[in-house]
Short mmCIF file of C-alpha atoms in Angstrom, two decimals:
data_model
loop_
_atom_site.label_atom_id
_atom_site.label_comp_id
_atom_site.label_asym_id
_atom_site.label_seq_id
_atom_site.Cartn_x
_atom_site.Cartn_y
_atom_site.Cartn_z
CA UNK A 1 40.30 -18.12 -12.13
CA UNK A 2 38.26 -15.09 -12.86
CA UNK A 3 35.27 -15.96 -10.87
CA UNK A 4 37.71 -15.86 -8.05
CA UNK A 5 37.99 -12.02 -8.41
CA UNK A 6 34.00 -11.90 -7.80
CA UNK A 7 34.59 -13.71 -4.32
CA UNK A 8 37.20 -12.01 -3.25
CA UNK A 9 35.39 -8.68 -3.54
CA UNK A 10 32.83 -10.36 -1.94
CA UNK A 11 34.81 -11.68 0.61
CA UNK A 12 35.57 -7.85 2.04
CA UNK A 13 32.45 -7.34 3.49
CA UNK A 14 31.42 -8.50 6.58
CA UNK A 15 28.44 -11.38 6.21
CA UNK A 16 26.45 -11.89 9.11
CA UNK A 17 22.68 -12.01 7.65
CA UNK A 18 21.04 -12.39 4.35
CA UNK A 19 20.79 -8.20 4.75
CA UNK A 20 24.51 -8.26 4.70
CA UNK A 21 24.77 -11.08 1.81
CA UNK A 22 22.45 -9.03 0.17
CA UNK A 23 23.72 -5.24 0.48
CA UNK A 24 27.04 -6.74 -0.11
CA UNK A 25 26.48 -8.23 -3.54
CA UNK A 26 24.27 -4.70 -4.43
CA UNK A 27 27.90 -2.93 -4.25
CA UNK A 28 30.43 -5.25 -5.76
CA UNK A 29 27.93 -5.54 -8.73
CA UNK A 30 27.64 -1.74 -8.71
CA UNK A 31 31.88 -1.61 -8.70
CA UNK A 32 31.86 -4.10 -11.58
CA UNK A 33 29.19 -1.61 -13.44
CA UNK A 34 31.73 0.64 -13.23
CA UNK A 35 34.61 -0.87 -14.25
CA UNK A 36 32.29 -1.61 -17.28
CA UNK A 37 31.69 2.23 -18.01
CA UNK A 38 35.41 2.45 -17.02
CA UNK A 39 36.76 0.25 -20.31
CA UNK A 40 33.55 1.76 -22.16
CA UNK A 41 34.93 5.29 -22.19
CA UNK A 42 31.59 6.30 -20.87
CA UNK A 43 33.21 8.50 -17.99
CA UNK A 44 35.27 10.98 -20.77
CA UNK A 45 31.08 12.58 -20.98
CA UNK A 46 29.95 11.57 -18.06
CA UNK A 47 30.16 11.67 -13.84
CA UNK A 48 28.92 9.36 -11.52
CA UNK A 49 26.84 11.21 -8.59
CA UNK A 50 24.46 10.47 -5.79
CA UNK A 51 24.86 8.02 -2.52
CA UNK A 52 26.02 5.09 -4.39
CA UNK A 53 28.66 7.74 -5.05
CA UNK A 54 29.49 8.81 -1.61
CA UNK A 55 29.46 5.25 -0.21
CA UNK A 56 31.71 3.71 -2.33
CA UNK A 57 34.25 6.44 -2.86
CA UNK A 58 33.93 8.24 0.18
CA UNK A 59 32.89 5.88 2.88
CA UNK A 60 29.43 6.74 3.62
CA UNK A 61 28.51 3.84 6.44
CA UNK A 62 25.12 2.88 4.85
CA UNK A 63 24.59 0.82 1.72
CA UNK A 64 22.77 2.39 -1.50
CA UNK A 65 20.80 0.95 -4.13
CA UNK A 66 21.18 3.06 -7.77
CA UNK A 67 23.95 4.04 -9.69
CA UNK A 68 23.16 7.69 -10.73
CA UNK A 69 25.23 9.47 -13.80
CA UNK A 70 25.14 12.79 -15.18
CA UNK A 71 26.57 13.46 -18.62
CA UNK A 72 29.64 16.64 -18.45
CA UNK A 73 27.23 18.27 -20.99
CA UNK A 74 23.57 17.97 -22.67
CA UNK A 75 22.76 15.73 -25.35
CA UNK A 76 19.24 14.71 -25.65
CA UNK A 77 20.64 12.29 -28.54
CA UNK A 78 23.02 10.23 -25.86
CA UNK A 79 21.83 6.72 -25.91
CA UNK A 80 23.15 3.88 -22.89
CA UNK A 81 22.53 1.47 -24.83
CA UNK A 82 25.86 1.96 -26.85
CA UNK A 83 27.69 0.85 -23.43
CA UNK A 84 25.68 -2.06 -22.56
CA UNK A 85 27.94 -4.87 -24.53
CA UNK A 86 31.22 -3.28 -22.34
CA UNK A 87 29.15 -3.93 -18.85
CA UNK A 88 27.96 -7.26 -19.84
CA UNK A 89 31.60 -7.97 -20.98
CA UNK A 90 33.08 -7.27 -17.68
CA UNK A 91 29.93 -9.82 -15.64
CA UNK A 92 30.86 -12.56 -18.28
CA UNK A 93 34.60 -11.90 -17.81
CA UNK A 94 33.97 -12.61 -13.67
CA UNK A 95 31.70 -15.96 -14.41
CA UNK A 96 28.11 -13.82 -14.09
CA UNK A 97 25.13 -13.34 -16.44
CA UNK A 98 23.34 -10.16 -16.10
CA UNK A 99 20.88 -8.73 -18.27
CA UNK A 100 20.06 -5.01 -18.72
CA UNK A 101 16.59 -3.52 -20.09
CA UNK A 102 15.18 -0.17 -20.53
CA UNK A 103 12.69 0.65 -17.72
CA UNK A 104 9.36 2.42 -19.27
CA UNK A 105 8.53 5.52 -16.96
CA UNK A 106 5.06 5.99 -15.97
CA UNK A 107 3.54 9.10 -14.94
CA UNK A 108 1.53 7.63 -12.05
CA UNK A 109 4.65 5.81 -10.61
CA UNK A 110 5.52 7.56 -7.00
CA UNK A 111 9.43 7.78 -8.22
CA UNK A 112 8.07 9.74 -11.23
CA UNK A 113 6.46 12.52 -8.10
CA UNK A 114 10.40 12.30 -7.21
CA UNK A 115 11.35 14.55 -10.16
CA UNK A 116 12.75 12.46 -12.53
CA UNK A 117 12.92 14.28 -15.42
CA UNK A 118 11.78 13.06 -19.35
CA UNK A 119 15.13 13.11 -20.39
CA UNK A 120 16.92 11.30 -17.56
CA UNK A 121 17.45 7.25 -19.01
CA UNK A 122 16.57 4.77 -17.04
CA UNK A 123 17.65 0.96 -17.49
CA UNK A 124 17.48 -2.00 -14.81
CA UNK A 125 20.46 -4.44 -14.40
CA UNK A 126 19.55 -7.69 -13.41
CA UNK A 127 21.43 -9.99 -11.77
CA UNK A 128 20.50 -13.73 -10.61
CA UNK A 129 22.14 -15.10 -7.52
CA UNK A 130 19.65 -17.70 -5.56
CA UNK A 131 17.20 -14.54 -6.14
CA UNK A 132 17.12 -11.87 -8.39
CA UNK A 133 19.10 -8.91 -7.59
CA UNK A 134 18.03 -5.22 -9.66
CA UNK A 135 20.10 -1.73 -9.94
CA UNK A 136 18.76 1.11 -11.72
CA UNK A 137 21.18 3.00 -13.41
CA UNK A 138 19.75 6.69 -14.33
CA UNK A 139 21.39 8.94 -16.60
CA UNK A 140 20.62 12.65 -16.80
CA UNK A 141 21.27 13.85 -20.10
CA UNK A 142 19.92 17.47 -19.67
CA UNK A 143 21.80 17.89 -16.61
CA UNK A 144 21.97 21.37 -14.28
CA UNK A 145 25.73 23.05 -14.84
CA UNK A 146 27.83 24.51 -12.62
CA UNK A 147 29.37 21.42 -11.13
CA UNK A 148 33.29 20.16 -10.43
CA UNK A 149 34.30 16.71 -10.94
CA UNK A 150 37.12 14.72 -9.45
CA UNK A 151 38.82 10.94 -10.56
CA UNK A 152 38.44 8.72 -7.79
CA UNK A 153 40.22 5.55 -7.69
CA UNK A 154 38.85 2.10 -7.64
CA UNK A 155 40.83 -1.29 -7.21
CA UNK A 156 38.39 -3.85 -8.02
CA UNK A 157 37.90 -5.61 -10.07
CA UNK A 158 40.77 -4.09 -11.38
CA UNK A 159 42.26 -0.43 -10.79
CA UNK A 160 40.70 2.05 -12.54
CA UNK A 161 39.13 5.44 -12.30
CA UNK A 162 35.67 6.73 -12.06
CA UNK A 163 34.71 10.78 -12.68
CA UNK A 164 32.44 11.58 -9.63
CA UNK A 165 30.90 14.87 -9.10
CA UNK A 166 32.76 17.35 -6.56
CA UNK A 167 32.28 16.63 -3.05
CA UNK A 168 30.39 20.51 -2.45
CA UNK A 169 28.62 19.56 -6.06
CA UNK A 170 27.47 15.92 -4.11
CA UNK A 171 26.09 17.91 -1.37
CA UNK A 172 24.19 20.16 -3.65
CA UNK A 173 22.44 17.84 -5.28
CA UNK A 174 21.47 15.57 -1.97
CA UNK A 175 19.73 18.59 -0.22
CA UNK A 176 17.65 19.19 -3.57
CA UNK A 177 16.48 16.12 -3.07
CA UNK A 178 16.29 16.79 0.54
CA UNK A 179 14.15 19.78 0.11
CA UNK A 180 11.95 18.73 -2.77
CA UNK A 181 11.75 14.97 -2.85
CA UNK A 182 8.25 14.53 -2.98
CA UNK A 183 7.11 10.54 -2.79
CA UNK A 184 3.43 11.16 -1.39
CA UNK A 185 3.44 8.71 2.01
CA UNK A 186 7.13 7.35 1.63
CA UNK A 187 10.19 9.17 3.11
CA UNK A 188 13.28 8.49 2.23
CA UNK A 189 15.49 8.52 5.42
CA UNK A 190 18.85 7.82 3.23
CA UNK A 191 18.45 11.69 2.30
CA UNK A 192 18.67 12.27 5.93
CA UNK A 193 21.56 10.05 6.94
CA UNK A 194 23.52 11.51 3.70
CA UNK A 195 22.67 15.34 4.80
CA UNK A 196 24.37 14.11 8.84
CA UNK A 197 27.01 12.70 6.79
CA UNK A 198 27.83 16.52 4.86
CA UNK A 199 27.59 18.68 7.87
CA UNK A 200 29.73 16.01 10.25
CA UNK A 201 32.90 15.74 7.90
CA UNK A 202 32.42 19.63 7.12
CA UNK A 203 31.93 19.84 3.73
CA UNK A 204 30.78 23.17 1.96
CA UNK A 205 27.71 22.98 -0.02
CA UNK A 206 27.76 24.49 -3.51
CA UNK A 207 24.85 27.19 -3.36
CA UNK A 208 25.03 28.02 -6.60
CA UNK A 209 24.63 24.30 -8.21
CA UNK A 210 21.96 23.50 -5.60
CA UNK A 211 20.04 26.50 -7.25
CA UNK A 212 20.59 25.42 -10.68
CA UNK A 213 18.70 22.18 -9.83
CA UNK A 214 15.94 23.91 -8.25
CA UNK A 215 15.34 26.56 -11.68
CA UNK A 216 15.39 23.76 -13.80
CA UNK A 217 14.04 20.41 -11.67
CA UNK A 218 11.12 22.70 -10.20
CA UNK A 219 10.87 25.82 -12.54
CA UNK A 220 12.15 28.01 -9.22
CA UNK A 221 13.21 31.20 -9.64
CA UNK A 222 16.85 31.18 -8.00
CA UNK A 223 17.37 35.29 -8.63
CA UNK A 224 16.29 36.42 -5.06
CA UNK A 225 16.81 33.18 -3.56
CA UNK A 226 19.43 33.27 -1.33
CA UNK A 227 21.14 30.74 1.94
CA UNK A 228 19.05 32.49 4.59
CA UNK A 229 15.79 31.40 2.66
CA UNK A 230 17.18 27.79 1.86
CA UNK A 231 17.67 27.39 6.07
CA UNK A 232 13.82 28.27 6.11
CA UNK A 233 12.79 25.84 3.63
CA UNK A 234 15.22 23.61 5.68
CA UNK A 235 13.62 23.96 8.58
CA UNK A 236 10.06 23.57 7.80
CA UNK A 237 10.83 20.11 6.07
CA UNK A 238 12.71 18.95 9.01
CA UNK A 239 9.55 19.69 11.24
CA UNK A 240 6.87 18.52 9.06
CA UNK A 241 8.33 15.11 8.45
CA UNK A 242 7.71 12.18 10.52
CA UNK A 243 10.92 11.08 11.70
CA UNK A 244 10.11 7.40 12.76
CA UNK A 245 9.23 7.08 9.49
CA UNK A 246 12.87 8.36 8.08
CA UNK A 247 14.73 6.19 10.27
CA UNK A 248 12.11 3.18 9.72
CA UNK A 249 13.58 3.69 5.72
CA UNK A 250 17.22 4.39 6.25
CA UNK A 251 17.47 1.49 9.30
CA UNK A 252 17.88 -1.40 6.91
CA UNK A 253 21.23 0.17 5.32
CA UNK A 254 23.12 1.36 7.79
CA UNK A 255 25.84 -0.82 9.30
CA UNK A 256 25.33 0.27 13.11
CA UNK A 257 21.87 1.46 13.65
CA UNK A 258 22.85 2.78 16.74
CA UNK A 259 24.21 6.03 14.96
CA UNK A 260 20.26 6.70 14.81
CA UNK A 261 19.91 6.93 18.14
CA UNK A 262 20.48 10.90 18.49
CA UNK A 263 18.08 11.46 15.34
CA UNK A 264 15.35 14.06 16.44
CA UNK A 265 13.35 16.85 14.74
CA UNK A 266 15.48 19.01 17.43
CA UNK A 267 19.15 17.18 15.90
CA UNK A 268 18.29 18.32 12.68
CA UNK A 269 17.87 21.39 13.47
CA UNK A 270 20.96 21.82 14.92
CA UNK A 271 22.81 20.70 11.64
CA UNK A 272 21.00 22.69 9.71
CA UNK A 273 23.05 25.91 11.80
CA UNK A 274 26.33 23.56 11.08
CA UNK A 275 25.81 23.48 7.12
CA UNK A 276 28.76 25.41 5.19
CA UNK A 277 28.91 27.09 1.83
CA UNK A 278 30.92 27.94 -1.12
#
């Protein structure tokens, strides 16, 4: 029966707690998003990016909330909307309801401070289970260029494939939002755990994309800017951020909590001599 194919995705994850139950059911309904977009033709204009990204198809050990997309090219005229029958579709098609509604963006809200942009869509999927589970799905349609993307492969709830952004292109776009995330009194420590993640499996960090997103998320100018000045920046974030306060945030996602035992303003520091580039 189809609502078998729900469980059994399910049924991969480890359940010990209603944390588990609940981080758990945050990712297959992400997959089955995707496999939505998938059928939708949504991914011939557009790439998946972010840590919802790196978890799923590159085994990042801490869960992640939002799916984040980019379209391949601008168009202030795209509209989500047009691929919200093909997700629904694919929930119905398992046994599950969900609905999806357009979230209104206000000025004052602490995620706006993040940099979200006026033309990146934003829409909330809903989805009831005992208690009502919500994913935001953003969509930049003005994105920075100069990015690579790759097909990944995903096997539930069927086998399909989903256009990510480049691995070096991923990394680019997590220290941005290491660097410049700006939420007033909130941290977010899952920046943090993602930027251990880069430097420990080695991956290059595209320079040139992270400095696109800096001209046109903060109006930067990226002619004179060059690594040595980024490992300053680096620095001075890593030492002027409370770091009980990242690891407070990024505790309640991460499978072994242990791994933050090392975490220290002095750690980071260290990394930051590790980073690569392309």
């Amino acid at each position: 029966m189809s609502t078998s194919i729900y469980d059994n995705m399910l049924a991969k994850y480890p359940i010990a707690s209603q944390e588990d139950l609940k981080n758990a059911t945050f990712e297959v309904m992400q997959q089955i998003v995707l496999a939505g977009l998938y059928r939708s033709g949504f991914f011939d204009i557009a790439a998946f990016y972010g840590g919802t990204c790196l978890r799923i198809f590159h085994g990042l050990q801490r869960f992640s909330e939002d799916l984040d997309f980019s379209l391949l090219a601008p168009d202030p005229e795209f509209n989500l909307e047009n691929y919200f029958a093909t997700i629904v579709e694919e929930f119905r098609g398992l046994g599950k309801d969900v609905v999806i509604s357009k979230k209104q963006k206000s000025q004052r809200s602490p995620v706006e401070s993040a940099f979200l942009k006026a033309d990146t869509k934003i829409y909330d999927l809903s989805f009831t289970t005992g208690k009502t589970i919500k994913i935001k799905i953003e969509v930049d349609t003005q994105p920075p260029l100069g990015f690579a993307t790759e097909q990944k492969l995903l096997l539930s709830p069927f086998s399909f494939l989903t256009r990510c952004y480049s691995l070096p292109d991923l990394y680019a776009g997590k220290m941005h939002a290491f660097l410049f995330r700006n939420w007033k009194n909130r941290v977010k420590g899952r920046d943090w755990y993602d930027f251990e993640y880069y430097v420990r499996h080695q991956v290059p960090l595209n320079f040139a994309h992270f400095k696109n997103r800096m001209l046109q998320f903060n109006s930067i100018a990226i002619a004179n800017y060059h690594v040595a000045d980024f490992k300053i920046d680096l620095r001075e974030r890593i030492k002027s951020t409370n770091l009980a306060a990242v690891i407070d945030d990024v505790k309640p996602f991460v499978k072994n909590p242990s791994d933050l035992d090392l975490w220290s303003v002095e750690y980071f520091l260290r990394l930051v001599d590790l980073i690569c580039f392309i």
